[in-house]
Coordinates of C-alpha atoms in Angstrom, one line a residue:
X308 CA 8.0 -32.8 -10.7
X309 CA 7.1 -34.4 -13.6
X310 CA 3.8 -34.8 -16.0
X311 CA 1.4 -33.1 -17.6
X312 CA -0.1 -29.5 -16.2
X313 CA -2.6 -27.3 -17.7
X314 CA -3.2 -23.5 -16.1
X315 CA -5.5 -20.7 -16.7
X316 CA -5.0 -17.2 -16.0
X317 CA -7.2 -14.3 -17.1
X318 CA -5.0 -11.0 -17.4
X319 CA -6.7 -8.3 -15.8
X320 CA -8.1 -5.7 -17.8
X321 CA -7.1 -8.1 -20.8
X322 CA -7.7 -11.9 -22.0
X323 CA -7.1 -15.7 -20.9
X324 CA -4.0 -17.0 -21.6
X325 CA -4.1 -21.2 -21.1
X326 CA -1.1 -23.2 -21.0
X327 CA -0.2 -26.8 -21.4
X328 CA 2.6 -28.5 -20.8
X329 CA 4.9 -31.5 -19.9
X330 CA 7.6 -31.7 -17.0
X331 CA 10.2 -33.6 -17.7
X332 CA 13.4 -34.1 -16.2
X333 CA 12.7 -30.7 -14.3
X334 CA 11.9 -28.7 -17.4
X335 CA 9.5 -27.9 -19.4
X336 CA 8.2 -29.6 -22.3
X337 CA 6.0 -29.5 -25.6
X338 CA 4.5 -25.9 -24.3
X339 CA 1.5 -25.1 -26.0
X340 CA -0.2 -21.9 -25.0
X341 CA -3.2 -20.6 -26.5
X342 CA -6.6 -18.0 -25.3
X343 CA -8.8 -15.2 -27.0
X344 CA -6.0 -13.2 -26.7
X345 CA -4.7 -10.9 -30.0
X346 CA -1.2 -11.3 -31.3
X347 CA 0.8 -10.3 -34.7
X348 CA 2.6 -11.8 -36.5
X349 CA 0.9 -15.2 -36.1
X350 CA 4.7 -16.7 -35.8
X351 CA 5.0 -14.6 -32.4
X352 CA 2.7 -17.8 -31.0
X353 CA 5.4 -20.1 -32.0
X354 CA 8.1 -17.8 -30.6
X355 CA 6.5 -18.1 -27.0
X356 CA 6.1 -21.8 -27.1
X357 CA 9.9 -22.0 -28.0
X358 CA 10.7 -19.2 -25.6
X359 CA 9.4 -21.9 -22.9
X360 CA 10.6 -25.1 -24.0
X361 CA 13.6 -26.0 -22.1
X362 CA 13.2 -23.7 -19.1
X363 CA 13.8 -25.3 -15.6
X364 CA 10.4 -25.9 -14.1
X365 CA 11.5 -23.6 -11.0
X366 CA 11.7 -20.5 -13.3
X367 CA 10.1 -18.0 -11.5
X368 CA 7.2 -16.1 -13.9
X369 CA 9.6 -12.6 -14.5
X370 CA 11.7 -15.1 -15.6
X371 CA 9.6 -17.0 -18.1
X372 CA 8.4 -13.5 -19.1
X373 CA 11.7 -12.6 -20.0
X374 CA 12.1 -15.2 -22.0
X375 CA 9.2 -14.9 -23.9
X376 CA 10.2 -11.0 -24.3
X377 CA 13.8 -11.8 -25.3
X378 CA 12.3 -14.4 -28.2
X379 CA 9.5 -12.4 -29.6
X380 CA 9.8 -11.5 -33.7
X381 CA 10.6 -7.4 -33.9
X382 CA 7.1 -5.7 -33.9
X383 CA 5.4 -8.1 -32.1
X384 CA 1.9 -7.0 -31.0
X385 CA 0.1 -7.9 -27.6
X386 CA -3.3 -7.0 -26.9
X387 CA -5.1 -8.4 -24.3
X388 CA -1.7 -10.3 -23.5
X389 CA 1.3 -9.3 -21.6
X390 CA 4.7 -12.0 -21.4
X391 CA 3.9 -11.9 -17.8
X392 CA 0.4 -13.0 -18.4
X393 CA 1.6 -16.1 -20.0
X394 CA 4.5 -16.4 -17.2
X395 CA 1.6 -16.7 -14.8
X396 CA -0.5 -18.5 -16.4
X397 CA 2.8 -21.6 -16.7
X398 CA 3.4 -21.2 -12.6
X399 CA -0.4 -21.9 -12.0
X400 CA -0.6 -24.7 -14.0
X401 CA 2.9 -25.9 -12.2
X402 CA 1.0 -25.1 -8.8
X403 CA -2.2 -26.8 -10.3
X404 CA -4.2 -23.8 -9.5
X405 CA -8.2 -24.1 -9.5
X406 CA -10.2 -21.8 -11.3
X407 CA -13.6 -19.7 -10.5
X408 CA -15.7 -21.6 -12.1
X409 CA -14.2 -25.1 -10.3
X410 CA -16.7 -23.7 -6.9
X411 CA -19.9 -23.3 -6.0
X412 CA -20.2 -20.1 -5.3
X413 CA -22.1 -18.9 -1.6
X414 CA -23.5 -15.2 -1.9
X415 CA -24.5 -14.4 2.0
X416 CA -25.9 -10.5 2.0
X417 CA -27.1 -10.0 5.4
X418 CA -29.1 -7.5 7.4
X419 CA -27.1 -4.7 8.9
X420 CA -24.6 -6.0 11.8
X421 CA -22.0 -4.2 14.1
X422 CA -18.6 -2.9 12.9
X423 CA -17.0 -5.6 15.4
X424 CA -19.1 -8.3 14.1
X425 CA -18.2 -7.6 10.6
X426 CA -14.5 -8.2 11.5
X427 CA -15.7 -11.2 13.5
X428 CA -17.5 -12.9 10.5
X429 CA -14.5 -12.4 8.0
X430 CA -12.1 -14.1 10.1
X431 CA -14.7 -17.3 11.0
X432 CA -16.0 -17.4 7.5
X433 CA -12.0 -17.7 6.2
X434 CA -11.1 -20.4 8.5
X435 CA -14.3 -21.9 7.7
X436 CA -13.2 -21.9 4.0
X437 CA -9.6 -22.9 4.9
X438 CA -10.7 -25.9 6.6
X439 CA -12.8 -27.0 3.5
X440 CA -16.2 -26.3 5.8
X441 CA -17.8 -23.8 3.5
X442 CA -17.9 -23.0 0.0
X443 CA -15.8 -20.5 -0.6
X444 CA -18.2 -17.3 -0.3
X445 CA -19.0 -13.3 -1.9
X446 CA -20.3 -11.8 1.6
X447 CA -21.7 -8.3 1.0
X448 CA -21.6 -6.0 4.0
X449 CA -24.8 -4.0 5.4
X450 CA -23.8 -1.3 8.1
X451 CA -25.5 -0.9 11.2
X452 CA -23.5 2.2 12.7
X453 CA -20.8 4.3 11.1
X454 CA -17.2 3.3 11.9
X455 CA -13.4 3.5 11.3
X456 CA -11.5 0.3 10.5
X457 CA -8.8 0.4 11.0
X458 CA -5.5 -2.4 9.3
X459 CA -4.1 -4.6 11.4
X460 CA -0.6 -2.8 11.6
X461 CA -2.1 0.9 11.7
X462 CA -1.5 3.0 15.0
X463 CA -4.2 3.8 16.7
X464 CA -3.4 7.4 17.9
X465 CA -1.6 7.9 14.1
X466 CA -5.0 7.4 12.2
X467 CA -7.7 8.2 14.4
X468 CA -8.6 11.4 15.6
X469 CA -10.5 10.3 19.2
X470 CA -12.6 13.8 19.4
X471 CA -13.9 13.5 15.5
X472 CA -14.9 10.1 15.7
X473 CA -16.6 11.0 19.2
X474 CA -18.4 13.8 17.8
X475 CA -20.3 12.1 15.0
X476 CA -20.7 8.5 16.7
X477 CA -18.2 6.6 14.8
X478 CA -17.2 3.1 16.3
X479 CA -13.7 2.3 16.0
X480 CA -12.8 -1.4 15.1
X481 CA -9.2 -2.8 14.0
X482 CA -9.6 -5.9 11.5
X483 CA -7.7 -9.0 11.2
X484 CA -6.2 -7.5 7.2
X485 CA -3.3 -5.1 6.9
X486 CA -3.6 -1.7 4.2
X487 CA -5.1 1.8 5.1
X488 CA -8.1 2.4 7.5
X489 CA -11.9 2.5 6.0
X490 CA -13.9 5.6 6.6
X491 CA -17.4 4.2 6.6
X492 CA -20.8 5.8 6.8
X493 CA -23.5 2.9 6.2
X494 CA -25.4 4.5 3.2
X495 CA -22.4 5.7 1.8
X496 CA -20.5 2.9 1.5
X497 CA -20.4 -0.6 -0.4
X498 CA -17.9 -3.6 1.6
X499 CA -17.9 -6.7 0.6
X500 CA -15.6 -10.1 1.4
X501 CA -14.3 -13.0 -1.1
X502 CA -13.6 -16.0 1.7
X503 CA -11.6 -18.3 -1.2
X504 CA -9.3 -21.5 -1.3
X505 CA -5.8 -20.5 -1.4
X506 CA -5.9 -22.6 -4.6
X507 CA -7.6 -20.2 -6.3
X508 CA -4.5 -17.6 -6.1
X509 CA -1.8 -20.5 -6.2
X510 CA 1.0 -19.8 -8.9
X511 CA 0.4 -16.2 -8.5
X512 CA 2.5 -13.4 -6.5
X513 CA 1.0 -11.4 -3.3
X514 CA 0.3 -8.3 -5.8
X515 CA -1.2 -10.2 -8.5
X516 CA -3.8 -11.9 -6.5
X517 CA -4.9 -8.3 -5.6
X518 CA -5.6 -7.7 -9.4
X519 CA -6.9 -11.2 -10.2
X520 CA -8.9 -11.4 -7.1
X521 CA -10.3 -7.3 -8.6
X522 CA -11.0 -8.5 -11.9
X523 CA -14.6 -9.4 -11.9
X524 CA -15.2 -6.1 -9.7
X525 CA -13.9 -4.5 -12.8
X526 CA -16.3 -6.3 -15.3
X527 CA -19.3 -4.9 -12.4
X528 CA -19.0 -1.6 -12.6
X529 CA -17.6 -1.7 -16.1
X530 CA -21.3 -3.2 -16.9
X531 CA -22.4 0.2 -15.1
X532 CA -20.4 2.6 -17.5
X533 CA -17.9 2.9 -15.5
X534 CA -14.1 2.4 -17.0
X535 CA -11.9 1.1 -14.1
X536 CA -9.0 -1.0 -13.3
X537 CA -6.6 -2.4 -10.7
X538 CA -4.5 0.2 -9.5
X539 CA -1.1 -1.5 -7.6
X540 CA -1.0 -2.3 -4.7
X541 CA -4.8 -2.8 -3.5
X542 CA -6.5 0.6 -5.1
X543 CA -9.6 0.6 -7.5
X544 CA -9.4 3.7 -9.5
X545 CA -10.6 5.6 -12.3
X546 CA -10.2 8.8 -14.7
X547 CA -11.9 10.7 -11.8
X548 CA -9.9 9.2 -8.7
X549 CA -9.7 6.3 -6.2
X550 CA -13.6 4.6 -5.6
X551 CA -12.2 1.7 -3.6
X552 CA -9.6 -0.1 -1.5
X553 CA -8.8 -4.0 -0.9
X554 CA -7.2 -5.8 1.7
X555 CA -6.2 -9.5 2.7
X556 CA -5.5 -12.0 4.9
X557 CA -4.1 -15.5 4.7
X558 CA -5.4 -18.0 6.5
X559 CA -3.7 -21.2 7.1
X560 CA -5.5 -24.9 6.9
X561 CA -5.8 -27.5 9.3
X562 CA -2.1 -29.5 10.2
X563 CA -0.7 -26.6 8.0
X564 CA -2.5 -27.8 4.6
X565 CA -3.2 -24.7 2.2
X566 CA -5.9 -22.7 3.8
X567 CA -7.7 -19.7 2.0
X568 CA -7.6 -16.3 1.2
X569 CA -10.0 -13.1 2.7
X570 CA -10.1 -10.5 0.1
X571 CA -12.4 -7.6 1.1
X572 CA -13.2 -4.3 -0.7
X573 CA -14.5 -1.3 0.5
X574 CA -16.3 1.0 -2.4
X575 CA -17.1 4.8 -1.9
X576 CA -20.2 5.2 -2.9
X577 CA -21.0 8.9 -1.7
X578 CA -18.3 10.6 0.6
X579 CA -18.7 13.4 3.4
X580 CA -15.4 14.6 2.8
X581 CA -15.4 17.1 5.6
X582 CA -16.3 14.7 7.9
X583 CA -14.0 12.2 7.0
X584 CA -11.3 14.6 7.7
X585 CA -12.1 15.3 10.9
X586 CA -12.1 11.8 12.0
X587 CA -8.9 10.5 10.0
X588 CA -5.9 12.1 11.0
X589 CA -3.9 10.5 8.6
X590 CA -6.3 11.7 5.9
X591 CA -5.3 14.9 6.6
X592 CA -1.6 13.8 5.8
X593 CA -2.4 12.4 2.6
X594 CA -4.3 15.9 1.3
X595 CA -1.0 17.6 2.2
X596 CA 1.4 15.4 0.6
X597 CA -0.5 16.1 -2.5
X598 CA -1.1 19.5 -2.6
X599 CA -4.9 18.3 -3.1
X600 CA -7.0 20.8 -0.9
X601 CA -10.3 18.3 -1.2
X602 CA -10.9 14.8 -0.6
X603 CA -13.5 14.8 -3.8
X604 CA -10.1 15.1 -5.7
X605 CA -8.8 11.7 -4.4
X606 CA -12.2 10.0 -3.7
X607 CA -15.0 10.5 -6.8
X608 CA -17.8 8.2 -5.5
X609 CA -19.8 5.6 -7.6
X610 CA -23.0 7.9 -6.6
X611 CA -22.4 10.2 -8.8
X612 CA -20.6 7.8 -11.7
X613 CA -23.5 5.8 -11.9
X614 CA -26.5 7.8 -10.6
X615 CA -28.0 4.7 -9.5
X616 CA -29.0 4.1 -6.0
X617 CA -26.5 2.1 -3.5
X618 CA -28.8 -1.0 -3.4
X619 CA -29.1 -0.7 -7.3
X620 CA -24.7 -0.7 -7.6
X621 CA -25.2 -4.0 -4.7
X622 CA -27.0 -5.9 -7.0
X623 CA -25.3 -5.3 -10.3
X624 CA -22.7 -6.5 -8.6
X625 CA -24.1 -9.5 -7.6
X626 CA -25.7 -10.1 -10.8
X627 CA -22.1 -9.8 -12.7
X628 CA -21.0 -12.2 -10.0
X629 CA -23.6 -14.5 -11.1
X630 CA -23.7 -14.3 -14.4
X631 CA -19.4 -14.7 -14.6
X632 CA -19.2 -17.5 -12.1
X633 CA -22.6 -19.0 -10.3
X634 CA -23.9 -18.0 -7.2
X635 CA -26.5 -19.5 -5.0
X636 CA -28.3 -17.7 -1.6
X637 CA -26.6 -18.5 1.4
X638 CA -26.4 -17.7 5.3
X639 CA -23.8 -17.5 8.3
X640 CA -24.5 -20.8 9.7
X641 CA -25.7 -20.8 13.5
X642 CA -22.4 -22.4 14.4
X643 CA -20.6 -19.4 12.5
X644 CA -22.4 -17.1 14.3
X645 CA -21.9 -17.9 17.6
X646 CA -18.1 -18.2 16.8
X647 CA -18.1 -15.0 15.8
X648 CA -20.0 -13.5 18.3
X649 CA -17.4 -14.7 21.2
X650 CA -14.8 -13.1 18.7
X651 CA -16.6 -9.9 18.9
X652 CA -16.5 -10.3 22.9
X653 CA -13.0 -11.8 23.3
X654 CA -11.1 -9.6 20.3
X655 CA -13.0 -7.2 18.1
X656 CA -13.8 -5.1 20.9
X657 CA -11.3 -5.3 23.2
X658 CA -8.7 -2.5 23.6
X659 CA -5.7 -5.0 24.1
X660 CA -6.9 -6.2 20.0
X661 CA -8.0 -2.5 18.9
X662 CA -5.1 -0.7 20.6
X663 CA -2.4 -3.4 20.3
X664 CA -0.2 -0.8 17.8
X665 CA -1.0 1.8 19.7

């Protein structure tokens, strides 16, 4: 490993840090980091560019964080920066790690479709993106029938009650991403999908390319008043409680090249709480381990933080999308669809794929 590198890496909730740097002799050299970051004393700057100078090029980022931390004047102040931030920011420039804005961005918002051909399209629109066939793509979700999603490792019989999702029509699908089941009621929800080169997230751990992946979900609703953040692992949350959940899958590329990453989100934006109960055992779980006698408690929906209607909070979103990062009108190619649609026939709905952890 040897040359020159440069790396960006916007902290969540805080500034970009960019880094360049030499490698030689499988260290680094003449570190220079800079962003629109705040720091006191202005010698602290100097402090992490010495802090980096020498370190084996294989130095994992806690480990370039701790060197920044053990090298920092007494005092120091960070805002918008973290030593971590700047740690990250070094092992994507090593992993020469793309940025947002390096894509042309595909919005495809869609009519409502079928649980099982939502889990379909995520999967074919992935590989798509893994095998550099599409752009990589925001897909925003329309619901035609209420459903229970269910992760990839969840037990059937453990989340679902069979008799509440009977008794108010709810279609149960398992998807392709692991995390907690999705409780969905087609007005009162808001799912969408990032389909992204696993470029995008190179140089950053499993955990933070939840947050990074978050972060412009943050600036959204943050345009709409509301004050949230990134909540480890995959959680969306405010003062008032959870409003959303993420998940991902990695897909490999062709011959085993770097493939891409499916990042989906699913928002609460009203909740029948009741109902939700009787259809989620493991729901029921959760309210008891935390002596919370209401799901409003956990769960405060964007409804009533906003006060705007769902297709209002859709489109702010993809507006802040836009206006961050580009975004031009797209659509599931035919090609796509039919791929999908044999998935839906062949998997999605399948009881061998939506009961294989039983």
């Amino acid at each position: 490993m040897h040359g020159a590198y440069h790396g960006e890496y916007k902290v969540p909730g805080g500034k970009l840090v960019v880094v360049d740097l030499d490698v030689e002799d499988g260290v680094l050299r003449n570190v220079r980091v800079a962003g629109d970051f705040f720091l006191e004393p202005d010698e602290a700057i100097l402090a992490i560019d010495r802090a980096l100078e020498g370190a084996p090029a294989d130095t994992d980022a806690p480990g370039l964080a701790a060197r920044i931390e053990a090298a920092l004047p007494p005092g120091t102040q960070m805002f918008g920066l973290t030593a971590e931030g700047v740690g990250v920011a070094v092992r994507r420039a090593l992993a020469h790690a793309t940025d947002w804005t390096d894509y042309d961005w595909q919005l495809v918002h869609t009519g409502p479709q079928a649980p099982a051909l939502h889990m379909a399209l995520d999967e074919v629109l992935t590989t798509e993106v893994a095998a550099g066939r599409r752009a990589p793509t925001l897909r925003v979700w329309e619901w035609a029938s209420p459903a229970v999603v269910i992760g990839s490792f969840q037990s059937l019989r453990n989340e679902v009650d069979p008799d509440g999702a009977a008794k108010h029509g709810m279609t149960v699908v398992r998807r392709i991403s692991g995390g907690g089941a999705m409780f969905v009621e087609p007005m009162s929800t808001i799912t969408y999908s990032l389909s992204v080169p696993e470029s995008l997230v190179s140089g950053l751990s499993f955990a933070d390319s939840y947050a990074y992946l978050d972060d412009w979900v943050l600036g959204a609703l943050g345009d709409m008043g509301i004050k949230a953040w990134y909540q480890p692992l995959n959680d969306i949350a405010t003062d008032a409680g959870k409003i959303a959940g993420a998940a991902q899958k990695r897909v490999v590329g062709p011959d085993g090249r770097p493939g891409a990453v499916l990042h989906h989100v699913t928002m609460s934006y009203d909740i029948d709480a009741d109902k939700m109960l009787e259809v989620l055992r493991i729901g029921r779980e959760k309210m008891s381990d935390k002596g919370t006698r209401s799901a409003e408690k956990r769960v405060d929906p964007l409804r009533r933080q906003t006060g705007l209607a769902r297709e209002q909070v859709i489109e702010n979103m993809i507006t802040s999308f836009r206006d961050r990062y580009g975004l031009t009108a797209g659509e599931v190619t035919e090609e796509e669809l039919v791929r999908a649609e044999e998935l839906v026939r062949t998997k999605f709905t399948t009881e061998e794929w939506t009961a294989r952890v039983p």
